[in-house]
Short mmCIF file of C-alpha atoms in Angstrom, two decimals:
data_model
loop_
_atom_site.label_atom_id
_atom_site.label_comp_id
_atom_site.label_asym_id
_atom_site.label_seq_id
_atom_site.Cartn_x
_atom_site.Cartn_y
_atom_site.Cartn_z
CA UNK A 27 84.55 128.44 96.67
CA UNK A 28 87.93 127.27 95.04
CA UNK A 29 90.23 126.55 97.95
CA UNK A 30 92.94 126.38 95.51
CA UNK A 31 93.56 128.41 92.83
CA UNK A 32 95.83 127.73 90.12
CA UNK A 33 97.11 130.03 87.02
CA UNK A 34 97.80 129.93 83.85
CA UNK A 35 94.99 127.54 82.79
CA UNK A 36 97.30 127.10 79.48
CA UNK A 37 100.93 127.21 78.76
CA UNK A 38 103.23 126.93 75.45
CA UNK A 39 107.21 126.41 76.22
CA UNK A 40 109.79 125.43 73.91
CA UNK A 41 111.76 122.48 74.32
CA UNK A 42 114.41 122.78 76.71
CA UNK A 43 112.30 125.77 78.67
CA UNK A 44 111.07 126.12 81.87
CA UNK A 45 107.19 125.85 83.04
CA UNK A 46 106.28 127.62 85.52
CA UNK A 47 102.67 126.92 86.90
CA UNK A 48 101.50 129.00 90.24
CA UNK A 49 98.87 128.26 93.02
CA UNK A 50 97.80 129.93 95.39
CA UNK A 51 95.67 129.31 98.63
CA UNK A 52 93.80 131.10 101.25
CA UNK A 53 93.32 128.50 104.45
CA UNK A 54 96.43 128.65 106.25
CA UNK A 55 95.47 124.71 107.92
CA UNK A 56 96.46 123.00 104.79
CA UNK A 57 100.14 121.67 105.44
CA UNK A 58 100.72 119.47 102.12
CA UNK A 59 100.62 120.11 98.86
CA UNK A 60 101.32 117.75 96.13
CA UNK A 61 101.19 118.65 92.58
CA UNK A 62 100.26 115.75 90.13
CA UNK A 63 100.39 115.03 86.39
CA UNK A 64 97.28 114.17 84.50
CA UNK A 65 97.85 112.91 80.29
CA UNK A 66 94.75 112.48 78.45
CA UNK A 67 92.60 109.15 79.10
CA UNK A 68 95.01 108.41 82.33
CA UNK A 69 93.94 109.10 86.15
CA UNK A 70 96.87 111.87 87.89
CA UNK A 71 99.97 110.76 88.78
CA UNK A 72 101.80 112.05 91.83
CA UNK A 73 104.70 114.31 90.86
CA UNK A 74 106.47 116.05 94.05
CA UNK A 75 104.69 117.11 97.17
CA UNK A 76 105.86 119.62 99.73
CA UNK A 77 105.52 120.64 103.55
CA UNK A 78 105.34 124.05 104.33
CA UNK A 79 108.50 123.73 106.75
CA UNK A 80 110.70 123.89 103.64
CA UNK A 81 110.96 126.22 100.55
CA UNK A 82 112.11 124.56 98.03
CA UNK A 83 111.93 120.72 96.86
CA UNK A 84 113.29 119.11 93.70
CA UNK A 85 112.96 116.08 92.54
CA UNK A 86 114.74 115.34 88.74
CA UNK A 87 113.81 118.24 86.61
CA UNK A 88 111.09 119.16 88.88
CA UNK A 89 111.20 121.73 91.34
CA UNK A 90 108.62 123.05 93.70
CA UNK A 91 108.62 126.74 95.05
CA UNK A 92 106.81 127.46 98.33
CA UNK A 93 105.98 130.59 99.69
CA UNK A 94 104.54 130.13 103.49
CA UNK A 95 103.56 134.20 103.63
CA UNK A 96 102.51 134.61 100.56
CA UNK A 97 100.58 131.61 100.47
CA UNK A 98 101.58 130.55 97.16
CA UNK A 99 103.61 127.77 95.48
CA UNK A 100 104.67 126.76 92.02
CA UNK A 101 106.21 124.04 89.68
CA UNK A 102 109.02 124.29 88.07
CA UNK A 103 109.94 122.05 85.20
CA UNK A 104 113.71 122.60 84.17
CA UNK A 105 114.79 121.59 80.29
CA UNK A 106 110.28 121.00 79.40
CA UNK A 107 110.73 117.84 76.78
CA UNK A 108 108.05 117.42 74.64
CA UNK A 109 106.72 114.54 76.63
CA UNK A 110 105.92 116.31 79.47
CA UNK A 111 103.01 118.15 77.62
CA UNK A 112 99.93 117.25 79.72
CA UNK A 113 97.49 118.69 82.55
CA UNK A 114 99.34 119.69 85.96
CA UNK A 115 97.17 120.23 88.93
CA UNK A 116 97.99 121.55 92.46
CA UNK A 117 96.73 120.30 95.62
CA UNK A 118 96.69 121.53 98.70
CA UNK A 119 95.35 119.08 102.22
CA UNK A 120 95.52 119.59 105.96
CA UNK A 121 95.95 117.71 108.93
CA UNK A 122 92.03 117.88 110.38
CA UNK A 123 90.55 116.44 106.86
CA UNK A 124 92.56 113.17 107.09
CA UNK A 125 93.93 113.15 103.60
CA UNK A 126 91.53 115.16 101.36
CA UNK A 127 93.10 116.98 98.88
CA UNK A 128 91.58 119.90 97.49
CA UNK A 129 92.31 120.58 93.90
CA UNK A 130 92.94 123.84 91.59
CA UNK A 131 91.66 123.74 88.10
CA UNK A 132 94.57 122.29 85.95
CA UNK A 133 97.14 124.19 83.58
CA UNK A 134 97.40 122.10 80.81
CA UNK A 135 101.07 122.48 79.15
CA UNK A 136 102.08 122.18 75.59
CA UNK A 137 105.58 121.68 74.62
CA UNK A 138 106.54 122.89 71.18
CA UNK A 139 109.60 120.59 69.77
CA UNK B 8 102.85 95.27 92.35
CA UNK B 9 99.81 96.59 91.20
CA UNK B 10 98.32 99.82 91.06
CA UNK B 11 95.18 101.16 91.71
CA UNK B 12 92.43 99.49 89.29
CA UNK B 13 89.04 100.39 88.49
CA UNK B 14 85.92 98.65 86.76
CA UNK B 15 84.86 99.44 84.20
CA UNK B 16 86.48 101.94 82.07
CA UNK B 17 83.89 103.43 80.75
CA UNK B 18 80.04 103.32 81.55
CA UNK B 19 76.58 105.27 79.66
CA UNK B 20 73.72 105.33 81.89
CA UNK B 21 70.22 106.69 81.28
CA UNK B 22 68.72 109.50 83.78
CA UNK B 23 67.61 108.15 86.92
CA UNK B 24 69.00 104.82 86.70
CA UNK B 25 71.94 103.61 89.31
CA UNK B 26 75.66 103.09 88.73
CA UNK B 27 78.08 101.31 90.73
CA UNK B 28 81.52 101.82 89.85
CA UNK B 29 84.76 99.40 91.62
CA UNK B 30 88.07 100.20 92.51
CA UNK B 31 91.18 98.04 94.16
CA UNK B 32 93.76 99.80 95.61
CA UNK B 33 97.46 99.56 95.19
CA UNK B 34 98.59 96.51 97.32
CA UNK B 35 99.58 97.45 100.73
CA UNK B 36 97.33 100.69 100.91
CA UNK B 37 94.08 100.49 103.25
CA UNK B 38 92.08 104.03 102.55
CA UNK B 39 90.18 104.31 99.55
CA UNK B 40 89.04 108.21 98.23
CA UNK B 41 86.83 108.89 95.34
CA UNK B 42 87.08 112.17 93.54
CA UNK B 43 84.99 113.24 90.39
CA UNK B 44 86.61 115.03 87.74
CA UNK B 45 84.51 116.80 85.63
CA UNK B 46 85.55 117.80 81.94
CA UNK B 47 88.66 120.61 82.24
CA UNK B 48 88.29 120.60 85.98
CA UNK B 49 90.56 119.42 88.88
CA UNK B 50 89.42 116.26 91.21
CA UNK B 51 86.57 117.07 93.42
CA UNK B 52 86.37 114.95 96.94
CA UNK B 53 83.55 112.91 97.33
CA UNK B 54 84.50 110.58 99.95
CA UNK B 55 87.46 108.40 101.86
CA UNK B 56 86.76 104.96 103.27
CA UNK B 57 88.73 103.42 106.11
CA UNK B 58 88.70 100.08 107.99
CA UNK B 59 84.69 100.19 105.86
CA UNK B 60 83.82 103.18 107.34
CA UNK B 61 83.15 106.46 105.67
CA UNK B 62 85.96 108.82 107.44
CA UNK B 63 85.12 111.57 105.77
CA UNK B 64 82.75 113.54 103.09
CA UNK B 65 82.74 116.11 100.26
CA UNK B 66 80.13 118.56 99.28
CA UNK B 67 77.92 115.65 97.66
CA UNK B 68 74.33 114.67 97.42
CA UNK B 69 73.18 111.34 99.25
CA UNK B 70 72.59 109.73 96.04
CA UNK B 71 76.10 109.53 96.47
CA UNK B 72 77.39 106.09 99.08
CA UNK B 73 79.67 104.03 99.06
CA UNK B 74 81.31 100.84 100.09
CA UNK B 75 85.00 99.34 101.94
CA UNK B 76 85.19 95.33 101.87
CA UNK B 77 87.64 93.87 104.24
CA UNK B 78 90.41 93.33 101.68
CA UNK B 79 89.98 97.24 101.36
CA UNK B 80 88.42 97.46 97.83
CA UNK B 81 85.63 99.76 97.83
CA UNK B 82 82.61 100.90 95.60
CA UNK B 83 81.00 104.18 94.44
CA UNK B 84 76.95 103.96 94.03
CA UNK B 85 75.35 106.66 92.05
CA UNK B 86 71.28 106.16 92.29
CA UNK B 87 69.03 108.55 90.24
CA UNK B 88 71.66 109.81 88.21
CA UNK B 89 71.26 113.49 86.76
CA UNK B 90 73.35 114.46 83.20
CA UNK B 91 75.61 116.48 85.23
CA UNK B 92 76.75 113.17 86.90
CA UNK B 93 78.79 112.79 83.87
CA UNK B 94 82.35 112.87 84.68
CA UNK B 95 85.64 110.85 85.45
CA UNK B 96 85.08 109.27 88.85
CA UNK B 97 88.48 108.65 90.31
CA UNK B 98 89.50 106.32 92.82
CA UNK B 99 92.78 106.73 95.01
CA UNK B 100 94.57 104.92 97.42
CA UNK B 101 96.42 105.63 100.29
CA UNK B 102 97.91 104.18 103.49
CA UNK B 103 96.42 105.39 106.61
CA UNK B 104 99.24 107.61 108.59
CA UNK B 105 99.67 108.79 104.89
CA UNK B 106 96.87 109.58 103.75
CA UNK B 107 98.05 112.80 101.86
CA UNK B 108 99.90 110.43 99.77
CA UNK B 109 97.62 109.38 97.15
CA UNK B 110 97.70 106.98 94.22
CA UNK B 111 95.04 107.36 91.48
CA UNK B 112 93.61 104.21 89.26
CA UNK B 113 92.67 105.34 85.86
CA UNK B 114 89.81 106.13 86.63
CA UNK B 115 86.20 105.12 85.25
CA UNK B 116 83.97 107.80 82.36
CA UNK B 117 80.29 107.69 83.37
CA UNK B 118 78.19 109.37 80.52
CA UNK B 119 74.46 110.17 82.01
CA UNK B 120 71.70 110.61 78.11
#
């Protein structure tokens, strides 16, 4: 069962657009959630994480959304530059598992120049 | 300061042999986690290590162990590998009161023929 799950699995913007990626979760417990960036041939790299006592987090051009009754969060990626085309996942942990993070599937984003 | 590092890169296997794959973690961290990634998927937990204990365990087979030294490196051991242990096994690093916080190596590609 996907603990996390994560939409659109693909996404074109134009340069200087904004990406939106959504996630969504089910097991009210889990009280972080990071997102991370993934290019080919490379492990993820942590982007911005967020506690569920705030809304709203931004870090640079990133931005992440969070939705405590709706159980959903998103990304945000202001002014999308063509080297920001890779695979974002979002992750979602809780206080009881000591740090494991439980991953959607990916939404790998394409930035047209 | 150094990242997270893994050994080696890449790896092909044959069915039903062993693997063991290595992994330092960023300098200063003491928990090691090891995901696997398979192809167009997000991270999947297998395990965290702490002070060379297993803390905690994903939804994987025995075949599956693994391994915390006291300068907090750690291994992965595979034995009687199946094909659909091919995948991108990650290793990621965190420091304990942080766990959520984690740092991925590159991660190592383990082909099973």
């Amino acid at each position: 069962q996907q603990q996390v799950k994560q939409s659109p699995q693909s996404l074109i913007v134009q340069k200087g657009g904004i990406s939106i990626i959504n996630c969504a979760y089910e097991n009210t417990a889990f009280d972080y959630f990071p997102w991370y960036q993934q290019f080919p041939g490379k492990g993820p790299a942590l982007l911005i994480a967020i506690r569920p006592d705030v809304s709203e987090k931004k870090e640079g051009r990133f931005t992440i959304s969070f939705n405590k009754s709706a159980k959903q969060f998103s990304l945000h990626i202001m002014d999308s530059q063509p080297g920001d085309s890779a695979t974002y996942f979002c992750a979602a942990g809780r206080g009881s598992t000591l740090g494991r993070l439980y991953f959607g599937r990916g939404t790998q984003l394409t930035v047209w120049p | 300061d150094a990242g997270v590092t893994q050994s080696p890169t890449h790896l092909i296997k044959t069915r039903g042999q062993q693997v063991t794959l290595r992994c330092s973690p960023k300098s200063g961290h003491d928990t090691v986690s090891w995901y696997q990634q398979a192809l167009g998927q997000g991270p999947q937990f297998i395990f965290q290590y702490y002070e060379e204990e297993e803390r905690q365990r994903g939804n994987f087979p025995d075949r599956f162990s693994g391994h915390q030294f006291p300068n907090y490196s750690s291994e992965l051991n595979v034995n009687a590998l199946l094909l659909g242990d091919s995948a991108l096994y990650l290793c990621a690093s965190s420091l304990t009161g942080n766990s959520y916080e984690q740092y991925f190596g590159p991660g190592t590609r383990l082909t099973v023929t």
